[in-house]
Amino acid sequence: GENVEQHPSTLSVQEGDSAVIKCTYSDSASNYFPWYKQELGKGPQLIIDIRSNVGEKKDQRIAVTLNKTAKHFSLHITETQPEDSAVYFCAAPSSGSARQLTFGSGTQLTVLP
Amino acid sequence: DARVTQTPRHKVTEMGQEVTMRCQPILGHNTVFWYRQTMMQGLELLAYFRNRAPLDDSGMPKDRFSAEMPDATLATLKIQPSEPRDSAVYFCASGLARGTEAFFGQGTRLTVV
């Protein structure tokens, strides 16, 4: 099955600075890599995803990069704001037809005002 | 505003009692996932349904947990008998079989004392 590792587990940045979270995966057949944001008391919410046929995708202040050769992908948040503070999870699908996601262990991002 | 609805949001029960958690997937979605979230283990997949049929429940303790979909608008997760180690937040997510995005509910926070 898929194994997803995520770093760092905690990250503090000053408001306006950039934040980068990195994940590695084990299954070379994986072709879809979503990132979820979880705020306190809520369920994870998809914020951006990338498929294996592209190397980078951007949506306003967030971007995701994918290196299939190295089997790692990263989330980049620029011009961070206090409302970006949350736990972020990367994920990758398990092999086979089931498509269930294996999640990373999460990164607690704190944006300091 | 389509969303996954979970009930109850919070449940406190005594060890040995039966617990039933309910999930209403987004209308039209034909895949349903149950995840458990704890500090130690993160997000773990418990069960996965497609078109109401269980495809994978290998992550679920079989002796006390059961998951069903009585109809397309309701998924249930039961624990009988409950134990303190079952204390966690249980999330339901739904999606389309042809897609890969999973939409999460708000979760049920279960405390077994």
Short mmCIF file of N, CA, C and O in Angstrom, two decimals, chain B:
data_model
loop_
_atom_site.label_atom_id
_atom_site.label_comp_id
_atom_site.label_asym_id
_atom_site.label_seq_id
_atom_site.Cartn_x
_atom_site.Cartn_y
_atom_site.Cartn_z
N ASP B 1 -26.02 24.56 -0.97
CA ASP B 1 -24.64 24.28 -0.60
C ASP B 1 -24.52 22.81 -0.22
O ASP B 1 -24.87 22.42 0.88
N ALA B 2 -24.03 21.97 -1.13
CA ALA B 2 -23.93 20.55 -0.87
C ALA B 2 -22.84 20.27 0.15
O ALA B 2 -21.74 20.82 0.05
N ARG B 3 -23.17 19.41 1.11
CA ARG B 3 -22.18 19.06 2.10
C ARG B 3 -22.50 17.69 2.68
O ARG B 3 -23.63 17.22 2.62
N VAL B 4 -21.48 17.08 3.27
CA VAL B 4 -21.65 15.82 3.97
C VAL B 4 -22.11 16.14 5.40
O VAL B 4 -21.49 16.97 6.07
N THR B 5 -23.18 15.50 5.82
CA THR B 5 -23.75 15.77 7.14
C THR B 5 -23.54 14.57 8.05
O THR B 5 -23.90 13.44 7.68
N GLN B 6 -22.97 14.83 9.23
CA GLN B 6 -22.73 13.76 10.19
C GLN B 6 -23.49 14.06 11.49
O GLN B 6 -23.52 15.20 11.94
N THR B 7 -24.06 13.02 12.06
CA THR B 7 -24.71 13.15 13.36
C THR B 7 -24.36 11.95 14.23
O THR B 7 -24.14 10.85 13.72
N PRO B 8 -24.25 12.12 15.56
CA PRO B 8 -24.22 13.43 16.23
C PRO B 8 -22.87 14.10 16.05
O PRO B 8 -21.92 13.47 15.59
N ARG B 9 -22.74 15.33 16.42
CA ARG B 9 -21.45 16.02 16.36
C ARG B 9 -20.56 15.60 17.53
O ARG B 9 -19.34 15.53 17.41
N HIS B 10 -21.21 15.34 18.67
CA HIS B 10 -20.48 14.91 19.86
C HIS B 10 -21.25 13.77 20.51
O HIS B 10 -22.49 13.77 20.50
N LYS B 11 -20.49 12.82 21.07
CA LYS B 11 -21.12 11.70 21.77
C LYS B 11 -20.22 11.28 22.92
O LYS B 11 -19.04 11.00 22.72
N VAL B 12 -20.80 11.27 24.12
CA VAL B 12 -20.09 10.75 25.28
C VAL B 12 -20.87 9.53 25.75
O VAL B 12 -22.08 9.61 25.94
N THR B 13 -20.19 8.43 25.91
CA THR B 13 -20.87 7.20 26.30
C THR B 13 -20.00 6.41 27.25
O THR B 13 -18.78 6.63 27.35
N GLU B 14 -20.63 5.49 27.93
CA GLU B 14 -19.90 4.66 28.86
C GLU B 14 -19.38 3.40 28.15
O GLU B 14 -20.01 2.89 27.22
N MET B 15 -18.24 2.95 28.62
CA MET B 15 -17.65 1.73 28.08
C MET B 15 -18.68 0.61 28.07
O MET B 15 -19.42 0.42 29.02
N GLY B 16 -18.73 -0.13 26.96
CA GLY B 16 -19.65 -1.24 26.83
C GLY B 16 -20.93 -0.90 26.10
O GLY B 16 -21.66 -1.80 25.66
N GLN B 17 -21.22 0.39 25.97
CA GLN B 17 -22.44 0.81 25.28
C GLN B 17 -22.26 0.77 23.77
O GLN B 17 -21.15 0.87 23.24
N GLU B 18 -23.40 0.64 23.08
CA GLU B 18 -23.38 0.69 21.61
C GLU B 18 -23.39 2.15 21.16
O GLU B 18 -24.10 2.98 21.73
N VAL B 19 -22.62 2.43 20.14
CA VAL B 19 -22.56 3.76 19.56
C VAL B 19 -22.89 3.66 18.08
O VAL B 19 -22.35 2.80 17.38
N THR B 20 -23.77 4.51 17.62
CA THR B 20 -24.08 4.58 16.19
C THR B 20 -23.83 5.98 15.67
O THR B 20 -24.38 6.95 16.21
N MET B 21 -23.02 6.08 14.65
CA MET B 21 -22.74 7.36 14.00
C MET B 21 -23.33 7.33 12.60
O MET B 21 -23.26 6.30 11.91
N ARG B 22 -23.92 8.44 12.19
CA ARG B 22 -24.62 8.50 10.91
C ARG B 22 -24.01 9.53 9.98
O ARG B 22 -23.46 10.55 10.44
N CYS B 23 -24.16 9.27 8.71
CA CYS B 23 -23.58 10.14 7.69
C CYS B 23 -24.54 10.22 6.51
O CYS B 23 -25.02 9.20 6.00
N GLN B 24 -24.79 11.45 6.08
CA GLN B 24 -25.56 11.66 4.86
C GLN B 24 -24.59 12.19 3.81
O GLN B 24 -24.11 13.32 3.91
N PRO B 25 -24.25 11.38 2.80
CA PRO B 25 -23.31 11.85 1.79
C PRO B 25 -23.94 12.92 0.90
O PRO B 25 -25.16 13.11 0.92
N ILE B 26 -23.12 13.59 0.15
CA ILE B 26 -23.61 14.58 -0.80
C ILE B 26 -24.46 13.87 -1.85
O ILE B 26 -24.07 12.80 -2.36
N LEU B 27 -25.62 14.44 -2.15
CA LEU B 27 -26.55 13.84 -3.10
C LEU B 27 -25.85 13.58 -4.43
O LEU B 27 -25.25 14.49 -5.00
N GLY B 28 -25.96 12.33 -4.89
CA GLY B 28 -25.34 11.98 -6.16
C GLY B 28 -23.98 11.33 -6.04
O GLY B 28 -23.50 10.72 -7.01
N HIS B 29 -23.36 11.47 -4.87
CA HIS B 29 -22.07 10.81 -4.67
C HIS B 29 -22.28 9.32 -4.44
O HIS B 29 -23.18 8.92 -3.70
N ASN B 30 -21.42 8.50 -5.05
CA ASN B 30 -21.61 7.06 -4.93
C ASN B 30 -20.47 6.36 -4.18
O ASN B 30 -20.42 5.13 -4.14
N THR B 31 -19.55 7.14 -3.63
CA THR B 31 -18.52 6.54 -2.79
C THR B 31 -18.56 7.19 -1.42
O THR B 31 -18.75 8.41 -1.29
N VAL B 32 -18.41 6.39 -0.39
CA VAL B 32 -18.44 6.87 0.99
C VAL B 32 -17.26 6.26 1.74
O VAL B 32 -16.98 5.07 1.60
N PHE B 33 -16.59 7.10 2.50
CA PHE B 33 -15.45 6.66 3.30
C PHE B 33 -15.72 6.98 4.76
O PHE B 33 -16.30 8.00 5.09
N TRP B 34 -15.24 6.12 5.65
CA TRP B 34 -15.20 6.40 7.08
C TRP B 34 -13.73 6.48 7.50
O TRP B 34 -12.96 5.55 7.25
N TYR B 35 -13.37 7.59 8.14
CA TYR B 35 -12.02 7.77 8.67
C TYR B 35 -12.10 8.00 10.18
O TYR B 35 -13.08 8.54 10.70
N ARG B 36 -11.05 7.62 10.87
CA ARG B 36 -10.92 7.90 12.30
C ARG B 36 -9.67 8.76 12.47
O ARG B 36 -8.62 8.47 11.88
N GLN B 37 -9.80 9.80 13.28
CA GLN B 37 -8.67 10.70 13.53
C GLN B 37 -8.33 10.73 15.01
O GLN B 37 -9.16 11.04 15.86
N THR B 38 -7.08 10.42 15.31
CA THR B 38 -6.55 10.53 16.68
C THR B 38 -5.22 11.24 16.61
O THR B 38 -4.60 11.34 15.54
N MET B 39 -4.78 11.75 17.74
CA MET B 39 -3.50 12.44 17.79
C MET B 39 -2.37 11.48 17.44
O MET B 39 -1.42 11.85 16.74
N MET B 40 -2.47 10.26 17.93
CA MET B 40 -1.38 9.31 17.75
C MET B 40 -1.32 8.74 16.33
O MET B 40 -0.25 8.58 15.76
N GLN B 41 -2.48 8.41 15.77
CA GLN B 41 -2.51 7.70 14.49
C GLN B 41 -2.86 8.58 13.30
O GLN B 41 -2.79 8.12 12.15
N GLY B 42 -3.29 9.80 13.55
CA GLY B 42 -3.68 10.66 12.44
C GLY B 42 -4.99 10.20 11.82
O GLY B 42 -5.86 9.66 12.51
N LEU B 43 -5.12 10.37 10.52
CA LEU B 43 -6.33 9.99 9.79
C LEU B 43 -6.17 8.57 9.26
O LEU B 43 -5.32 8.30 8.42
N GLU B 44 -7.02 7.68 9.75
CA GLU B 44 -6.96 6.28 9.32
C GLU B 44 -8.25 5.91 8.60
O GLU B 44 -9.34 6.21 9.10
N LEU B 45 -8.12 5.23 7.47
CA LEU B 45 -9.31 4.76 6.76
C LEU B 45 -9.86 3.52 7.45
O LEU B 45 -9.13 2.56 7.68
N LEU B 46 -11.15 3.57 7.76
CA LEU B 46 -11.80 2.42 8.40
C LEU B 46 -12.56 1.58 7.38
O LEU B 46 -12.50 0.35 7.41
N ALA B 47 -13.31 2.24 6.50
CA ALA B 47 -14.15 1.52 5.55
C ALA B 47 -14.41 2.38 4.32
O ALA B 47 -14.32 3.61 4.37
N TYR B 48 -14.76 1.71 3.24
CA TYR B 48 -14.96 2.38 1.96
C TYR B 48 -16.08 1.67 1.22
O TYR B 48 -16.07 0.43 1.11
N PHE B 49 -17.06 2.46 0.76
CA PHE B 49 -18.21 1.91 0.04
C PHE B 49 -18.27 2.53 -1.35
O PHE B 49 -17.99 3.71 -1.52
N ARG B 50 -18.67 1.74 -2.31
CA ARG B 50 -18.99 2.25 -3.63
C ARG B 50 -20.33 1.68 -4.03
O ARG B 50 -20.53 0.46 -3.99
N ASN B 51 -21.23 2.58 -4.45
CA ASN B 51 -22.59 2.16 -4.79
C ASN B 51 -23.20 1.28 -3.68
O ASN B 51 -23.85 0.26 -3.96
N ARG B 52 -22.96 1.68 -2.45
CA ARG B 52 -23.51 1.06 -1.24
C ARG B 52 -22.86 -0.27 -0.89
O ARG B 52 -23.16 -0.84 0.15
N ALA B 53 -21.97 -0.77 -1.73
CA ALA B 53 -21.31 -2.05 -1.42
C ALA B 53 -19.97 -1.79 -0.76
O ALA B 53 -19.20 -0.95 -1.22
N PRO B 54 -19.68 -2.52 0.32
CA PRO B 54 -18.37 -2.35 0.98
C PRO B 54 -17.25 -2.89 0.12
O PRO B 54 -17.30 -4.05 -0.33
N LEU B 55 -16.26 -2.06 -0.17
CA LEU B 55 -15.13 -2.48 -0.98
C LEU B 55 -13.89 -2.78 -0.15
O LEU B 55 -13.07 -3.60 -0.52
N ASP B 56 -13.77 -2.08 0.95
CA ASP B 56 -12.59 -2.27 1.78
C ASP B 56 -12.92 -1.86 3.19
O ASP B 56 -13.25 -0.70 3.44
N ASP B 57 -12.87 -2.79 4.09
CA ASP B 57 -13.04 -2.45 5.52
C ASP B 57 -11.91 -3.06 6.33
O ASP B 57 -12.07 -3.39 7.50
N SER B 58 -10.77 -3.22 5.68
CA SER B 58 -9.63 -3.86 6.33
C SER B 58 -9.06 -3.04 7.48
O SER B 58 -8.40 -3.57 8.36
N GLY B 59 -9.36 -1.74 7.50
CA GLY B 59 -8.86 -0.90 8.57
C GLY B 59 -9.74 -0.88 9.80
O GLY B 59 -9.43 -0.19 10.77
N MET B 60 -10.80 -1.64 9.77
CA MET B 60 -11.79 -1.60 10.84
C MET B 60 -11.70 -2.84 11.72
O MET B 60 -11.68 -3.96 11.20
N PRO B 61 -11.65 -2.66 13.05
CA PRO B 61 -11.68 -3.81 13.95
C PRO B 61 -13.00 -4.56 13.78
O PRO B 61 -14.07 -4.04 14.11
N LYS B 62 -12.94 -5.77 13.27
CA LYS B 62 -14.16 -6.49 12.89
C LYS B 62 -14.97 -6.96 14.09
O LYS B 62 -16.19 -7.15 13.96
N ASP B 63 -14.32 -7.16 15.21
CA ASP B 63 -15.05 -7.75 16.32
C ASP B 63 -16.05 -6.79 16.94
O ASP B 63 -17.05 -7.22 17.51
N ARG B 64 -15.82 -5.47 16.78
CA ARG B 64 -16.72 -4.53 17.44
C ARG B 64 -17.27 -3.46 16.52
O ARG B 64 -18.23 -2.79 16.86
N PHE B 65 -16.67 -3.27 15.37
CA PHE B 65 -17.09 -2.23 14.44
C PHE B 65 -17.88 -2.84 13.28
O PHE B 65 -17.55 -3.93 12.81
N SER B 66 -18.87 -2.10 12.83
CA SER B 66 -19.58 -2.50 11.61
C SER B 66 -20.01 -1.25 10.86
O SER B 66 -20.38 -0.25 11.48
N ALA B 67 -19.95 -1.30 9.54
CA ALA B 67 -20.35 -0.17 8.70
C ALA B 67 -21.33 -0.67 7.67
O ALA B 67 -21.16 -1.75 7.10
N GLU B 68 -22.37 0.14 7.46
CA GLU B 68 -23.40 -0.24 6.50
C GLU B 68 -23.89 0.97 5.74
O GLU B 68 -23.72 2.11 6.18
N MET B 69 -24.55 0.70 4.60
CA MET B 69 -25.25 1.76 3.88
C MET B 69 -26.65 1.25 3.56
O MET B 69 -26.88 0.62 2.52
N PRO B 70 -27.60 1.50 4.46
CA PRO B 70 -28.96 1.02 4.25
C PRO B 70 -29.57 1.56 2.95
O PRO B 70 -30.36 0.87 2.30
N ASP B 71 -29.22 2.78 2.60
CA ASP B 71 -29.64 3.33 1.31
C ASP B 71 -28.61 4.36 0.87
O ASP B 71 -27.65 4.65 1.57
N ALA B 72 -28.82 4.92 -0.29
CA ALA B 72 -27.82 5.81 -0.89
C ALA B 72 -27.65 7.12 -0.12
O ALA B 72 -26.68 7.84 -0.34
N THR B 73 -28.60 7.43 0.77
CA THR B 73 -28.52 8.70 1.50
C THR B 73 -28.07 8.52 2.94
O THR B 73 -28.04 9.49 3.70
N LEU B 74 -27.72 7.31 3.34
CA LEU B 74 -27.36 7.09 4.74
C LEU B 74 -26.26 6.05 4.85
O LEU B 74 -26.37 4.94 4.31
N ALA B 75 -25.22 6.41 5.57
CA ALA B 75 -24.16 5.47 5.94
C ALA B 75 -24.07 5.46 7.45
O ALA B 75 -24.21 6.51 8.10
N THR B 76 -23.87 4.28 8.04
CA THR B 76 -23.76 4.18 9.50
C THR B 76 -22.49 3.46 9.89
O THR B 76 -22.01 2.58 9.18
N LEU B 77 -21.96 3.87 11.03
CA LEU B 77 -20.80 3.20 11.63
C LEU B 77 -21.18 2.89 13.06
O LEU B 77 -21.54 3.79 13.81
N LYS B 78 -21.14 1.62 13.41
CA LYS B 78 -21.54 1.19 14.75
C LYS B 78 -20.36 0.58 15.48
O LYS B 78 -19.52 -0.12 14.88
N ILE B 79 -20.33 0.84 16.78
CA ILE B 79 -19.33 0.24 17.65
C ILE B 79 -20.09 -0.44 18.79
O ILE B 79 -20.88 0.19 19.49
N GLN B 80 -19.89 -1.74 18.93
CA GLN B 80 -20.56 -2.49 19.99
C GLN B 80 -19.72 -3.69 20.41
O GLN B 80 -19.49 -4.59 19.58
N PRO B 81 -19.22 -3.74 21.64
CA PRO B 81 -19.33 -2.69 22.66
C PRO B 81 -18.21 -1.68 22.52
O PRO B 81 -17.12 -1.99 22.04
N SER B 82 -18.47 -0.45 22.92
CA SER B 82 -17.46 0.60 22.83
C SER B 82 -16.42 0.47 23.95
O SER B 82 -16.73 -0.07 25.03
N GLU B 83 -15.21 0.93 23.67
CA GLU B 83 -14.11 0.90 24.63
C GLU B 83 -13.45 2.28 24.67
O GLU B 83 -13.53 3.03 23.68
N PRO B 84 -12.80 2.61 25.78
CA PRO B 84 -12.13 3.93 25.87
C PRO B 84 -11.17 4.20 24.71
O PRO B 84 -11.05 5.34 24.26
N ARG B 85 -10.51 3.19 24.20
CA ARG B 85 -9.56 3.38 23.09
C ARG B 85 -10.25 3.76 21.78
O ARG B 85 -9.56 4.11 20.81
N ASP B 86 -11.57 3.67 21.75
CA ASP B 86 -12.31 4.08 20.56
C ASP B 86 -12.53 5.59 20.52
O ASP B 86 -13.02 6.13 19.51
N SER B 87 -12.18 6.27 21.60
CA SER B 87 -12.34 7.72 21.65
C SER B 87 -11.52 8.38 20.54
O SER B 87 -10.30 8.16 20.43
N ALA B 88 -12.18 9.15 19.70
CA ALA B 88 -11.55 9.75 18.53
C ALA B 88 -12.58 10.62 17.84
O ALA B 88 -13.74 10.69 18.25
N VAL B 89 -12.16 11.27 16.76
CA VAL B 89 -13.11 11.95 15.88
C VAL B 89 -13.29 11.07 14.65
O VAL B 89 -12.30 10.66 14.02
N TYR B 90 -14.53 10.77 14.33
CA TYR B 90 -14.84 9.91 13.19
C TYR B 90 -15.40 10.78 12.07
O TYR B 90 -16.37 11.51 12.25
N PHE B 91 -14.75 10.68 10.91
CA PHE B 91 -15.17 11.47 9.76
C PHE B 91 -15.76 10.57 8.68
O PHE B 91 -15.26 9.48 8.41
N CYS B 92 -16.80 11.09 8.08
CA CYS B 92 -17.35 10.49 6.88
C CYS B 92 -16.98 11.41 5.72
O CYS B 92 -16.94 12.63 5.87
N ALA B 93 -16.69 10.83 4.57
CA ALA B 93 -16.40 11.61 3.37
C ALA B 93 -17.11 10.94 2.20
O ALA B 93 -17.32 9.72 2.20
N SER B 94 -17.48 11.74 1.22
CA SER B 94 -18.11 11.16 0.03
C SER B 94 -17.48 11.73 -1.23
O SER B 94 -16.82 12.77 -1.20
N GLY B 95 -17.69 11.02 -2.32
CA GLY B 95 -17.13 11.45 -3.59
C GLY B 95 -17.77 10.68 -4.73
O GLY B 95 -18.71 9.91 -4.53
N LEU B 96 -17.23 10.92 -5.92
CA LEU B 96 -17.71 10.21 -7.09
C LEU B 96 -16.70 9.14 -7.48
O LEU B 96 -15.50 9.37 -7.39
N ALA B 97 -17.18 8.00 -7.90
CA ALA B 97 -16.29 6.90 -8.24
C ALA B 97 -15.32 7.29 -9.35
O ALA B 97 -14.18 6.85 -9.38
N ARG B 98 -15.78 8.14 -10.29
CA ARG B 98 -14.90 8.53 -11.39
C ARG B 98 -13.91 9.60 -10.99
O ARG B 98 -12.95 9.86 -11.69
N GLY B 99 -14.14 10.23 -9.87
CA GLY B 99 -13.24 11.30 -9.43
C GLY B 99 -12.35 10.83 -8.30
O GLY B 99 -12.39 9.67 -7.90
N THR B 100 -11.55 11.72 -7.80
CA THR B 100 -10.67 11.36 -6.70
C THR B 100 -10.86 12.26 -5.50
O THR B 100 -10.36 11.96 -4.43
N GLU B 101 -11.59 13.36 -5.64
CA GLU B 101 -11.77 14.27 -4.52
C GLU B 101 -12.73 13.68 -3.51
O GLU B 101 -13.77 13.12 -3.86
N ALA B 102 -12.37 13.79 -2.24
CA ALA B 102 -13.24 13.35 -1.15
C ALA B 102 -13.67 14.57 -0.35
O ALA B 102 -12.84 15.38 0.05
N PHE B 103 -14.97 14.70 -0.13
CA PHE B 103 -15.53 15.81 0.64
C PHE B 103 -15.86 15.30 2.04
O PHE B 103 -16.60 14.34 2.19
N PHE B 104 -15.31 15.96 3.04
CA PHE B 104 -15.45 15.50 4.41
C PHE B 104 -16.60 16.19 5.13
O PHE B 104 -16.90 17.37 4.88
N GLY B 105 -17.23 15.45 6.04
CA GLY B 105 -18.18 16.03 6.96
C GLY B 105 -17.46 16.68 8.13
O GLY B 105 -16.22 16.72 8.17
N GLN B 106 -18.23 17.18 9.08
CA GLN B 106 -17.67 17.90 10.23
C GLN B 106 -17.15 16.95 11.31
O GLN B 106 -16.45 17.37 12.22
N GLY B 107 -17.53 15.68 11.19
CA GLY B 107 -17.02 14.70 12.14
C GLY B 107 -17.92 14.48 13.35
O GLY B 107 -18.74 15.34 13.70
N THR B 108 -17.76 13.33 13.97
CA THR B 108 -18.39 13.01 15.26
C THR B 108 -17.28 12.79 16.27
O THR B 108 -16.44 11.89 16.08
N ARG B 109 -17.27 13.63 17.30
CA ARG B 109 -16.27 13.45 18.36
C ARG B 109 -16.82 12.49 19.39
O ARG B 109 -17.79 12.80 20.08
N LEU B 110 -16.21 11.32 19.47
CA LEU B 110 -16.66 10.26 20.38
C LEU B 110 -15.74 10.18 21.59
O LEU B 110 -14.52 10.09 21.44
N THR B 111 -16.35 10.19 22.75
CA THR B 111 -15.61 9.99 24.00
C THR B 111 -16.23 8.81 24.73
O THR B 111 -17.43 8.84 25.04
N VAL B 112 -15.43 7.80 24.99
CA VAL B 112 -15.90 6.62 25.72
C VAL B 112 -15.22 6.63 27.09
O VAL B 112 -13.99 6.59 27.19
N VAL B 113 -16.04 6.70 28.13
CA VAL B 113 -15.49 6.79 29.49
C VAL B 113 -15.70 5.49 30.26
O VAL B 113 -16.51 4.66 29.87
#
